[in-house]
Short mmCIF file of C-alpha atoms in Angstrom, two decimals:
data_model
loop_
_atom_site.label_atom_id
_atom_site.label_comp_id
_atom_site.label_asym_id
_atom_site.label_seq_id
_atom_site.Cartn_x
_atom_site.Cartn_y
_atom_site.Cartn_z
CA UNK I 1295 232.91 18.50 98.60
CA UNK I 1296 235.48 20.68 96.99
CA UNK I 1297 235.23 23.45 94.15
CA UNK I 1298 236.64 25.21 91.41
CA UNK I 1299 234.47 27.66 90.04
CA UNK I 1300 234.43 28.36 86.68
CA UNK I 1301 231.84 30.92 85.87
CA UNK I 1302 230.29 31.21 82.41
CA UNK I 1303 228.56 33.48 79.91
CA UNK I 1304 227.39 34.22 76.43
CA UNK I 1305 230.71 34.34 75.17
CA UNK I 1306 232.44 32.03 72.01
CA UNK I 1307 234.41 29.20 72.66
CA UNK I 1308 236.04 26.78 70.41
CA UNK I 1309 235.55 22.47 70.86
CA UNK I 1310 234.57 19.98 68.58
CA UNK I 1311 231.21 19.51 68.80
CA UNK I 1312 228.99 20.10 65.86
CA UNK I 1313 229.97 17.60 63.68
CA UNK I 1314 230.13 14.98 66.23
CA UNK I 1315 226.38 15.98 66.97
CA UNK I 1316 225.53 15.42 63.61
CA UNK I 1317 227.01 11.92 63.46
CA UNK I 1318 230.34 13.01 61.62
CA UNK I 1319 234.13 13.08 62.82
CA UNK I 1320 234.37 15.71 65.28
CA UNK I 1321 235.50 18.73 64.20
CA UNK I 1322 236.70 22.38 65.61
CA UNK I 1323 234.22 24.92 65.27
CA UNK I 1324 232.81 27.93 66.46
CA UNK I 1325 230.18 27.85 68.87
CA UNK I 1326 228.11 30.19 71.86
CA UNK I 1327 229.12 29.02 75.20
CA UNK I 1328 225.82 27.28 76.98
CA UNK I 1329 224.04 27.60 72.98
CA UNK I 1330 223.58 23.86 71.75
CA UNK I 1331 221.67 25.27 68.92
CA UNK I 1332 218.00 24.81 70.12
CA UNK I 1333 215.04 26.59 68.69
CA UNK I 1334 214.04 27.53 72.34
CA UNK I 1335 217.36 28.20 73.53
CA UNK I 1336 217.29 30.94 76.78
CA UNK I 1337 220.32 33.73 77.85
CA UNK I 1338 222.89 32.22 79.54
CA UNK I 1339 222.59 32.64 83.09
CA UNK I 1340 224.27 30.18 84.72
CA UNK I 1341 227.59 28.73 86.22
CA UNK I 1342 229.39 25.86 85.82
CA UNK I 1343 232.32 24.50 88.98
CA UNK I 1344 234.56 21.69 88.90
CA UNK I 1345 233.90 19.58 92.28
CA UNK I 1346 234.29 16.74 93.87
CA UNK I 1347 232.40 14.63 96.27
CA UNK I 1348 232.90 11.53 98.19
CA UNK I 1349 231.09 8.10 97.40
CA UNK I 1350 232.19 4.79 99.52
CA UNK I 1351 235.81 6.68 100.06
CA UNK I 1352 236.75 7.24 96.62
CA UNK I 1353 236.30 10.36 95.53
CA UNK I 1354 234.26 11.40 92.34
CA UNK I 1355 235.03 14.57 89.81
CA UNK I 1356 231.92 16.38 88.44
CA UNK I 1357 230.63 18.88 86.59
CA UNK I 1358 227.86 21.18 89.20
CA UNK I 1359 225.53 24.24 87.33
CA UNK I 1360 223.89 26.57 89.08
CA UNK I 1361 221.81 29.33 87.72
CA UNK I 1362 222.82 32.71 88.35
CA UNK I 1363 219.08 33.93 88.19
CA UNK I 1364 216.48 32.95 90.62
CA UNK I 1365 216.60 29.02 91.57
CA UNK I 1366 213.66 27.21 90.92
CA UNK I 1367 214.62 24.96 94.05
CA UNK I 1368 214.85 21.81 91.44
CA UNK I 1369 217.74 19.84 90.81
CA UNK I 1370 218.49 17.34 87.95
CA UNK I 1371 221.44 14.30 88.22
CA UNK I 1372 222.65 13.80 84.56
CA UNK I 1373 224.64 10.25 84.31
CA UNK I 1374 226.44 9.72 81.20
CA UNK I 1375 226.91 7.08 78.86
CA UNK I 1376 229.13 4.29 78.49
CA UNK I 1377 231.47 6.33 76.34
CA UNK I 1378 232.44 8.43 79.79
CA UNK I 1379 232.33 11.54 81.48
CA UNK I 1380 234.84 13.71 79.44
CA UNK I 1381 233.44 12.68 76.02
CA UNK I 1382 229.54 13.01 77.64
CA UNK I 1383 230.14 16.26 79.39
CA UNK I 1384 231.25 17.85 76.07
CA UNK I 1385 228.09 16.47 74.96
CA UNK I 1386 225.86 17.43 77.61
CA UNK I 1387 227.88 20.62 78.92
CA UNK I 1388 225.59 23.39 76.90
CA UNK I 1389 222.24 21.51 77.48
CA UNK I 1390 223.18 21.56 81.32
CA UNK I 1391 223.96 25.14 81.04
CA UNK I 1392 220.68 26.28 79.61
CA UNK I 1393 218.42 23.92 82.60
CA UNK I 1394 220.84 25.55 84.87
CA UNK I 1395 219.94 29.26 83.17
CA UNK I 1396 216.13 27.86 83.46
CA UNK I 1397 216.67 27.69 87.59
CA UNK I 1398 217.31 24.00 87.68
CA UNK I 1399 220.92 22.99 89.51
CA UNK I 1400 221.87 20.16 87.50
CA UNK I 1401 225.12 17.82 88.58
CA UNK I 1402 227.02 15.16 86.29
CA UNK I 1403 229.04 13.05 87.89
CA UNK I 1404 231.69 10.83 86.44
CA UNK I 1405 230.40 7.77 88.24
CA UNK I 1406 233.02 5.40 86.12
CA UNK I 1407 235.48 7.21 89.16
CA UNK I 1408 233.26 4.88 91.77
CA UNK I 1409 234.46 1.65 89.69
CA UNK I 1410 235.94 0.91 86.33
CA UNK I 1411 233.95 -0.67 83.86
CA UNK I 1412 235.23 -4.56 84.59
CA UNK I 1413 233.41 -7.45 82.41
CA UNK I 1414 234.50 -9.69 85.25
CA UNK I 1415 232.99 -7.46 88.11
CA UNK I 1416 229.76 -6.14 86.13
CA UNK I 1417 227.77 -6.66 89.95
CA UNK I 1418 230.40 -4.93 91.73
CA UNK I 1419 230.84 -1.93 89.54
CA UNK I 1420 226.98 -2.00 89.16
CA UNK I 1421 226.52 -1.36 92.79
CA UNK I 1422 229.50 1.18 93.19
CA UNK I 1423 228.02 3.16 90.00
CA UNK I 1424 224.36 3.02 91.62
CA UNK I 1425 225.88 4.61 94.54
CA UNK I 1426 227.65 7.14 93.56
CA UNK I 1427 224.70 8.45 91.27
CA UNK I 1428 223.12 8.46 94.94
CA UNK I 1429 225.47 10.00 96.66
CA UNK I 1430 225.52 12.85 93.64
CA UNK I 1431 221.87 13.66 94.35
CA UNK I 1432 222.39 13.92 97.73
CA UNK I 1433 225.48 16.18 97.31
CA UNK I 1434 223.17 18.60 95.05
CA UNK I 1435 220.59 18.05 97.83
CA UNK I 1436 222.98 20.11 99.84
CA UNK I 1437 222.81 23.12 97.79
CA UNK I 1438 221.21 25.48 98.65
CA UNK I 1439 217.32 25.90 98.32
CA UNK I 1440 217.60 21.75 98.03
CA UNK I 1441 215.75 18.73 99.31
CA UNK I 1442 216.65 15.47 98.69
CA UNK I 1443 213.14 14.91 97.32
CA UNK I 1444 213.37 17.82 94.90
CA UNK I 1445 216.37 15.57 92.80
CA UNK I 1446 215.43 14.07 89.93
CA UNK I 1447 217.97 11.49 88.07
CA UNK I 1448 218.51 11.53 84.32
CA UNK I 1449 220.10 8.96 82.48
CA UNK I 1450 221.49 8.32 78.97
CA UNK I 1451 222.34 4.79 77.67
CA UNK I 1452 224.35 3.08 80.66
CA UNK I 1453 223.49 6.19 82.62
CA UNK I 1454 219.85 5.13 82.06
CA UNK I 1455 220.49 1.71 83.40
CA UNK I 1456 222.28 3.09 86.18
CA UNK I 1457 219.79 5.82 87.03
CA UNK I 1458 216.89 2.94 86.91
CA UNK I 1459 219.19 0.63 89.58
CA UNK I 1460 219.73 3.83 91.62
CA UNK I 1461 215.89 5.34 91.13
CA UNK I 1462 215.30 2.06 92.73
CA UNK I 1463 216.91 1.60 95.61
CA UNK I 1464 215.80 1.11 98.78
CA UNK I 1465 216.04 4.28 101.00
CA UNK I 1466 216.74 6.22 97.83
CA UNK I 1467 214.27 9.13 98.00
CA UNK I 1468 214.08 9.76 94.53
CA UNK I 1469 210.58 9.84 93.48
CA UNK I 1470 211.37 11.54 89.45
CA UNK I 1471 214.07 10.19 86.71
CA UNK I 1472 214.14 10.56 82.89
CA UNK I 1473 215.93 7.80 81.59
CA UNK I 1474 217.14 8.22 77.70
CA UNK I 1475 217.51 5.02 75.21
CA UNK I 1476 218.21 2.78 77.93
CA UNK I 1477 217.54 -0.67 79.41
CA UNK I 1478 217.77 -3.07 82.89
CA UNK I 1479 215.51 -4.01 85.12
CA UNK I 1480 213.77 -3.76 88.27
CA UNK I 1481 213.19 -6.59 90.49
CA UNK I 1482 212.77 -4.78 93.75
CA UNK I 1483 208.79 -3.38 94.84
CA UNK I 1484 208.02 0.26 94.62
CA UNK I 1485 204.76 0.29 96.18
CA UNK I 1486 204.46 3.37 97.89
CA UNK I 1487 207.20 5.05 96.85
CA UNK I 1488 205.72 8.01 94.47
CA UNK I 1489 208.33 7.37 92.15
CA UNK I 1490 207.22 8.33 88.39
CA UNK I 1491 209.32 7.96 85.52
CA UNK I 1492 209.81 8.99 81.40
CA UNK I 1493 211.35 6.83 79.23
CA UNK I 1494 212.44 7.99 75.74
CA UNK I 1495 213.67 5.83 73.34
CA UNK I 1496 214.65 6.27 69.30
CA UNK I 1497 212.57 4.72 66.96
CA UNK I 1498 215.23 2.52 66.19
CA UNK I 1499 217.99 1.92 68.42
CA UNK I 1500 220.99 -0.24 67.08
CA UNK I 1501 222.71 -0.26 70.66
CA UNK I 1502 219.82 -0.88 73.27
CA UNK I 1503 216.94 -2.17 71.17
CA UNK I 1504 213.46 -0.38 71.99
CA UNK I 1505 212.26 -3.43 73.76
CA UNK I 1506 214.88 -2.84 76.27
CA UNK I 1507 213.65 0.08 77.16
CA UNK I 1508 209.53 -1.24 76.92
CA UNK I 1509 211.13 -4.10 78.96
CA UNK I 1510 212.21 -1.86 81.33
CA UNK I 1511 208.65 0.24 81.23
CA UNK I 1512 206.94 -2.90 82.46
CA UNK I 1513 209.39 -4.30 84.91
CA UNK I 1514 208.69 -0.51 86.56
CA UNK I 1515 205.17 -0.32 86.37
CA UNK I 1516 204.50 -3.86 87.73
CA UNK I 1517 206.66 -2.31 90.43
CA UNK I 1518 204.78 0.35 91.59
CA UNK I 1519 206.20 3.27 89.68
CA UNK I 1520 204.20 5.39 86.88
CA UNK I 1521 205.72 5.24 83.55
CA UNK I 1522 205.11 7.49 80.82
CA UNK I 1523 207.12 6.30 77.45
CA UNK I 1524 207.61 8.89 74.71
CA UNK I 1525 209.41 7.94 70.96
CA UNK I 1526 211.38 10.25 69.57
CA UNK I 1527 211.78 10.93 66.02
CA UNK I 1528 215.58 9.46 65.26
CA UNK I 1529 216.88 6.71 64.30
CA UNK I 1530 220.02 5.07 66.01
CA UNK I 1531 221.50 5.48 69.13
CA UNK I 1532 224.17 8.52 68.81
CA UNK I 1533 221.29 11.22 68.72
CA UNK I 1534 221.77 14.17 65.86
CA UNK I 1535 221.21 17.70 67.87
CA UNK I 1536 217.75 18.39 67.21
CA UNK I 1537 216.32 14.86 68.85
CA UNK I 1538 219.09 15.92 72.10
CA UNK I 1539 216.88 19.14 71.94
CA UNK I 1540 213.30 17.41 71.97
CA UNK I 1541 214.96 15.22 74.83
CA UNK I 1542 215.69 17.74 77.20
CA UNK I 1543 212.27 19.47 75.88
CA UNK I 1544 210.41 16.91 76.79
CA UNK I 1545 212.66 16.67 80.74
CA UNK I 1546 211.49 20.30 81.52
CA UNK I 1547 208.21 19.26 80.26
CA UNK I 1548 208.20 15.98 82.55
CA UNK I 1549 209.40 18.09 85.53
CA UNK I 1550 207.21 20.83 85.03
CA UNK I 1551 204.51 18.90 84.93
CA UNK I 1552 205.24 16.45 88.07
CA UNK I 1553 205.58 20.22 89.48
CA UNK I 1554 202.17 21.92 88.77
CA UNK I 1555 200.81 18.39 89.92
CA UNK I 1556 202.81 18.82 93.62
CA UNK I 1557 204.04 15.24 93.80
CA UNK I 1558 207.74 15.66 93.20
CA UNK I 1559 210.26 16.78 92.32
CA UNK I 1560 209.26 19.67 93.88
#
């Protein structure tokens, strides 16, 4: 795995982001580094570095934070959507900064490096993305303070999809993922693998229809895993800011709570 580090604080930075949060043309404005706007929004303390890791010989560019603070030992795999890794890691960039400040080491990979999206090959980039989203967790598993079980996997759209398939594997380890307006399916068993689950969908979803995603609650509970399913209060599929803040409100909450109950992550 290689590095560039590229530390960060509570500076201001300029990118488009606001009005693209709020649905609109993106736009250049002002905004705190590691901020996104939430009402329970914590001091930066974290880092962000440019790696690389390796995932059936190709290798894969991401995005690794790390809090400068005290660790919590916890780490968090965030796979993007289908619009990719640069336009999803402006999008996800300041939310990963504040789990990071929170103790959590999160890592986004751009999977899409493992295989191009192909139409024709949809099994064969499938399998390469479910790998690499693997081979991420176990690349933040070897941070320090990390265990393989202590990863949790957090998807968004085609992310979600992928972070089911790879949340499923055989031999995975994972046994927590958070899976955001997403669908697929599970046809493998999961008895016995302590693997829970949250699934949050919109209350209308244009893109991947909520019964995708209750599709996908079922096909994991008559699995083996435990599903919890939450709505969130939006409509669509291109979240405004304030539902992206009750979604990663409602992670911590999921991980705390698999926490204080000692069965995983941690």
């Amino acid at each position: 795995m290689t590095a560039t580090n590229l530390p960060w604080r509570a500076g201001m930075a300029l990118f488009g982001l606001v009005a693209l949060l709020a649905g609109g043309p993106p736009v250049l404005a002002q905004a705190q580094v590691g901020i996104p706007g939430c009402a329970d929004d914590v001091p930066v303390r974290a880092m962000r570095e440019t790696i690389t890791f390796d995932s059936r010989g190709r290798s894969i560019r991401a995005h690794l934070y790390s809090p400068r603070g005290e660790a919590n030992g916890e780490g968090l795999v965030l796979l993007h959507g289908g619009t990719g890794f640069e336009m999803n890691s402006i999008l996800f960039d300041a939310h990963a900064i504040q789990l990071a400040s929170r103790g959590y080491r999160v890592i986004l990979p751009a999977y899409f490096d493992a295989a191009a999206p192909d139409a024709r090959r949809r099994t064969v980039a499938a399998r390469a993305w479910r790998q690499a989203a693997l081979d991420a967790a176990e690349a933040l598993s070897a941070e320090p303070g990390m265990a393989r079980h202590r990863v949790a996997l957090w998807g968004y759209s085609r992310g979600a999809a992928v972070g089911a398939d790879a949340a499923a594997a055989e031999g995975s380890g994972v046994r927590s993922a958070i899976l955001v307006a997403g669908g697929g399916a599970v046809e493998d068993s999961l008895a016995g693998r302590d693997l829970s689950v949250l699934l949050l969908h919109a209350r209308r979803d244009e893109a991947v229809p909520v019964r995708a995603t209750l599709r996908l609650a079922d096909d994991l509970r008559e699995a083996g895993a435990a599903v919890q399913v939450r709505e969130l209060a939006f409509d669509g599929h291109q979240y405004d800011l304030p539902t992206w803040c009750e979604a990663f409100r409602a992670t911590r909450g999921f991980l705390e709570s698999r926490r204080e109950a000692g069965d995983g992550p941690a």
